[in-house]
Amino acid sequence: MSMTFSGQVALVTGAGAGIGRATALAFARQGLKVVVADLDPVAGQSTVDLLHQAGGEALFVACDVTKDAEVRQLHERVIEVYGRLDYAFNNAGIEIEKGRLAEGSEAEFDAIMGVNVKGVWLCMKYQLPLLVAQGGGAIVNTASVAGLGAAPKMSIYAASKHAVIGLTKSAAIEYAKKRIRVNAVCPAVIDTDMFRRAYEADPRKAEFAAAMHPVGRIGKVDEVASAVLYLCSDGAAFTTGHSLAVDGGATAI
């Protein structure tokens, strides 16, 4: 299996922390030029600094993925600086829901769908023509195990991740003959800043989260990053339209 990359360009949204930052670092360590996109300029630039420290080449672009103009400008900037785009990891997402379906608000619905669904759609809208013109490439979208089944008290979030999988599969079929592969990663509970903020006040919840996974622990950001790199690599040349669970066996139960 080949995981070799050479002189190529990768774009990572939501790269200011967590899975996005880990994947940006993983791309840089493989010798790729990395465009780091995030809503938070301080976090995004911090990721770029880490990539530079690791010997990589990187560029930060501030972007709100819910805004068409900003997403268009992000991709224009990629081409302006590097002249090409080979891989895109559409990872920007939010999770703010904590109640049953009937307890949700319209504001929560709009915010979650805006980032998690519209953001992925807008990014692919501008990425796909670039990849077509270039003769191929790969896109990976961040879905979730919540997009593979039910997620009680997270119904809007689950719906958004089911939608990401629908976008992924549809784009994969539409562009399969253009040598463009489109896949998704579906993480379970991963050790990110978001996870720590949610569970640090109650260690019992953290223990419960670990027990949800048959392997007996939560996942690591580097493990998701490895899955993204695999889906972008030539080793996954015959894989498209796939939703890869990175979940410690949780969906096998």
XYZ file of C-alpha atoms in Angstrom:
253
model
C 0.000 0.000 0.000
C 1.360 3.384 -0.993
C 1.098 6.330 1.423
C 3.618 8.391 -0.521
C 2.914 12.040 -1.296
C 5.238 14.350 -3.205
C 5.020 18.110 -3.746
C 1.261 18.170 -3.418
C -1.130 20.580 -1.736
C -3.694 19.809 0.943
C -6.400 22.030 2.404
C -7.741 21.414 5.912
C -10.712 23.322 7.307
C -11.269 23.534 11.043
C -7.509 23.109 11.376
C -7.068 25.316 14.440
C -7.329 22.430 16.888
C -8.174 18.779 17.408
C -8.571 16.447 14.449
C -7.999 19.241 11.926
C -4.701 20.295 13.480
C -3.511 16.681 13.788
C -4.339 16.029 10.134
C -2.619 19.206 8.967
C 0.508 18.080 10.846
C 0.255 14.609 9.347
C 0.050 16.059 5.822
C 3.032 18.315 6.518
C 5.111 15.405 7.799
C 4.445 13.663 4.484
C 5.950 16.641 2.658
C 2.741 18.282 1.489
C 2.141 22.010 1.398
C -0.804 22.643 3.716
C -3.409 25.381 3.663
C -4.814 25.791 7.166
C -8.320 27.256 7.302
C -10.155 28.162 10.483
C -12.619 30.704 11.816
C -10.246 31.517 14.700
C -7.146 33.333 13.378
C -5.138 32.791 16.564
C -5.750 29.038 16.587
C -5.181 28.769 12.843
C -1.891 30.627 12.953
C -0.807 28.481 15.904
C -1.309 25.421 13.720
C 0.756 26.997 10.950
C 3.519 27.731 13.459
C 3.517 24.078 14.531
C 3.761 22.973 10.906
C 6.693 25.321 10.331
C 8.411 23.968 13.441
C 7.973 20.474 11.997
C 9.726 21.609 8.817
C 6.559 21.934 6.752
C 5.286 24.601 4.398
C 1.938 26.076 5.385
C -0.382 29.019 4.889
C -3.240 30.227 7.087
C -6.468 31.579 5.630
C -9.276 32.764 7.908
C -12.593 31.403 6.721
C -16.163 31.050 7.901
C -17.311 27.983 5.971
C -20.940 29.110 6.156
C -20.199 32.135 3.964
C -20.060 31.538 0.213
C -17.799 34.533 -0.458
C -15.268 33.478 2.178
C -15.169 29.886 0.942
C -14.679 31.095 -2.633
C -11.878 33.412 -1.521
C -10.248 30.564 0.422
C -9.975 28.435 -2.693
C -8.867 31.360 -4.811
C -6.083 31.930 -2.286
C -5.000 28.282 -2.507
C -4.597 28.587 -6.272
C -2.995 32.032 -6.042
C -0.269 30.799 -3.672
C 0.273 27.182 -4.709
C -1.286 26.907 -8.158
C -3.031 23.629 -7.402
C -5.119 21.627 -4.942
C -4.721 17.876 -4.571
C -6.466 16.966 -1.327
C -9.140 18.577 0.817
C -10.184 17.605 4.318
C -13.484 19.336 5.067
C -13.376 19.054 8.822
C -14.888 22.267 10.218
C -17.832 21.404 12.434
C -19.677 22.237 15.628
C -21.561 20.317 18.303
C -23.692 22.434 20.654
C -26.736 20.253 21.268
C -27.516 18.796 24.701
C -31.210 17.956 24.789
C -33.960 15.871 23.258
C -35.342 16.759 19.849
C -38.325 18.738 21.130
C -36.044 20.795 23.369
C -33.918 22.101 20.520
C -34.073 25.663 19.244
C -34.210 27.062 15.751
C -30.937 28.866 16.452
C -29.233 25.573 17.335
C -30.614 23.926 14.206
C -29.446 26.732 11.935
C -25.985 26.894 13.529
C -25.331 23.147 13.369
C -26.684 22.723 9.849
C -24.919 25.870 8.695
C -21.436 24.713 9.648
C -21.726 20.939 9.391
C -23.761 20.672 6.198
C -23.696 23.970 4.314
C -19.990 24.334 5.130
C -19.118 20.955 3.623
C -21.349 21.602 0.611
C -19.808 25.011 -0.054
C -16.261 23.680 0.244
C -16.930 20.839 -2.193
C -18.714 23.266 -4.515
C -15.420 25.127 -4.990
C -13.063 22.159 -4.662
C -14.588 19.878 -7.259
C -14.117 22.196 -10.286
C -10.479 22.706 -9.279
C -9.904 18.961 -9.083
C -11.703 18.375 -12.383
C -9.510 20.966 -14.115
C -6.422 19.390 -12.608
C -7.365 15.854 -13.635
C -8.180 14.341 -10.256
C -7.714 14.431 -6.510
C -9.319 13.354 -3.261
C -11.728 14.874 -0.764
C -12.420 13.625 2.750
C -15.311 14.986 4.802
C -15.697 14.700 8.562
C -18.932 12.934 9.423
C -19.361 10.978 12.668
C -20.606 7.697 14.047
C -23.685 9.831 14.760
C -24.147 9.852 10.986
C -24.244 6.057 10.893
C -27.052 5.576 13.401
C -28.979 7.247 16.162
C -27.595 9.804 18.609
C -30.045 10.415 21.462
C -30.095 14.017 22.703
C -28.070 14.996 19.622
C -30.724 14.641 16.932
C -29.809 17.790 14.981
C -26.107 16.926 15.092
C -26.907 13.364 13.952
C -29.034 14.699 11.101
C -26.182 16.988 10.024
C -23.714 14.102 9.909
C -26.157 11.865 8.013
C -26.357 14.754 5.540
C -22.561 14.894 5.240
C -22.544 11.205 4.351
C -25.264 11.841 1.754
C -23.253 14.663 0.213
C -20.144 12.466 0.230
C -21.774 9.509 -1.501
C -23.549 11.656 -4.086
C -20.418 13.617 -5.005
C -18.406 10.399 -5.185
C -20.756 8.970 -7.821
C -21.043 12.229 -9.757
C -17.271 12.613 -10.074
C -16.042 9.005 -10.091
C -15.130 9.091 -13.780
C -13.241 12.365 -13.276
C -10.610 10.576 -11.148
C -11.875 12.314 -8.031
C -12.507 10.258 -4.904
C -14.798 11.525 -2.150
C -14.958 9.733 1.196
C -15.829 10.474 4.811
C -14.364 9.638 8.191
C -16.786 8.868 11.005
C -15.056 9.254 14.371
C -16.561 8.129 17.654
C -15.487 9.946 20.846
C -12.030 11.424 20.285
C -9.701 13.066 22.814
C -9.980 16.686 21.699
C -10.240 20.004 23.528
C -13.993 19.836 22.919
C -14.165 16.437 24.629
C -12.122 17.621 27.599
C -14.283 20.698 28.092
C -17.401 18.547 28.035
C -16.190 15.884 30.443
C -13.558 17.401 32.726
C -16.193 18.501 35.234
C -17.480 14.936 35.624
C -14.870 12.150 35.341
C -17.663 9.567 35.490
C -18.924 10.751 32.108
C -15.425 10.357 30.691
C -15.315 6.798 31.988
C -18.700 6.124 30.405
C -17.484 7.549 27.092
C -14.482 5.207 27.140
C -16.724 2.235 27.930
C -18.848 2.979 24.839
C -15.991 1.648 22.728
C -15.233 -2.094 22.778
C -11.500 -1.324 22.829
C -12.042 0.317 26.231
C -10.833 3.833 25.510
C -11.623 6.928 23.493
C -9.816 7.662 20.248
C -6.797 9.827 19.539
C -6.692 12.661 17.015
C -3.680 11.077 15.298
C -5.725 7.936 14.667
C -8.313 9.928 12.754
C -5.568 11.807 10.899
C -4.076 8.487 9.785
C -7.442 7.445 8.378
C -7.718 10.715 6.441
C -4.248 10.289 4.960
C -5.069 6.731 3.949
C -8.228 7.854 2.141
C -6.220 10.507 0.292
C -3.389 8.132 -0.608
C -2.931 5.888 -3.629
C -3.526 2.978 -1.254
C -7.210 3.950 -1.341
C -7.328 4.382 -5.129
C -10.309 2.003 -5.414
C -12.202 3.529 -2.476
C -14.799 6.219 -3.037
C -18.185 7.014 -1.544
C -17.126 5.240 1.642
C -17.811 6.289 5.239
C -14.936 4.969 7.339
C -15.772 4.467 11.017
C -12.860 5.322 13.321
C -14.657 4.188 16.424
C -12.895 1.493 18.447
C -15.551 -1.010 17.379
C -18.514 1.043 18.588
C -20.601 0.571 15.443
C -19.869 -3.173 15.336
C -21.989 -3.829 18.418
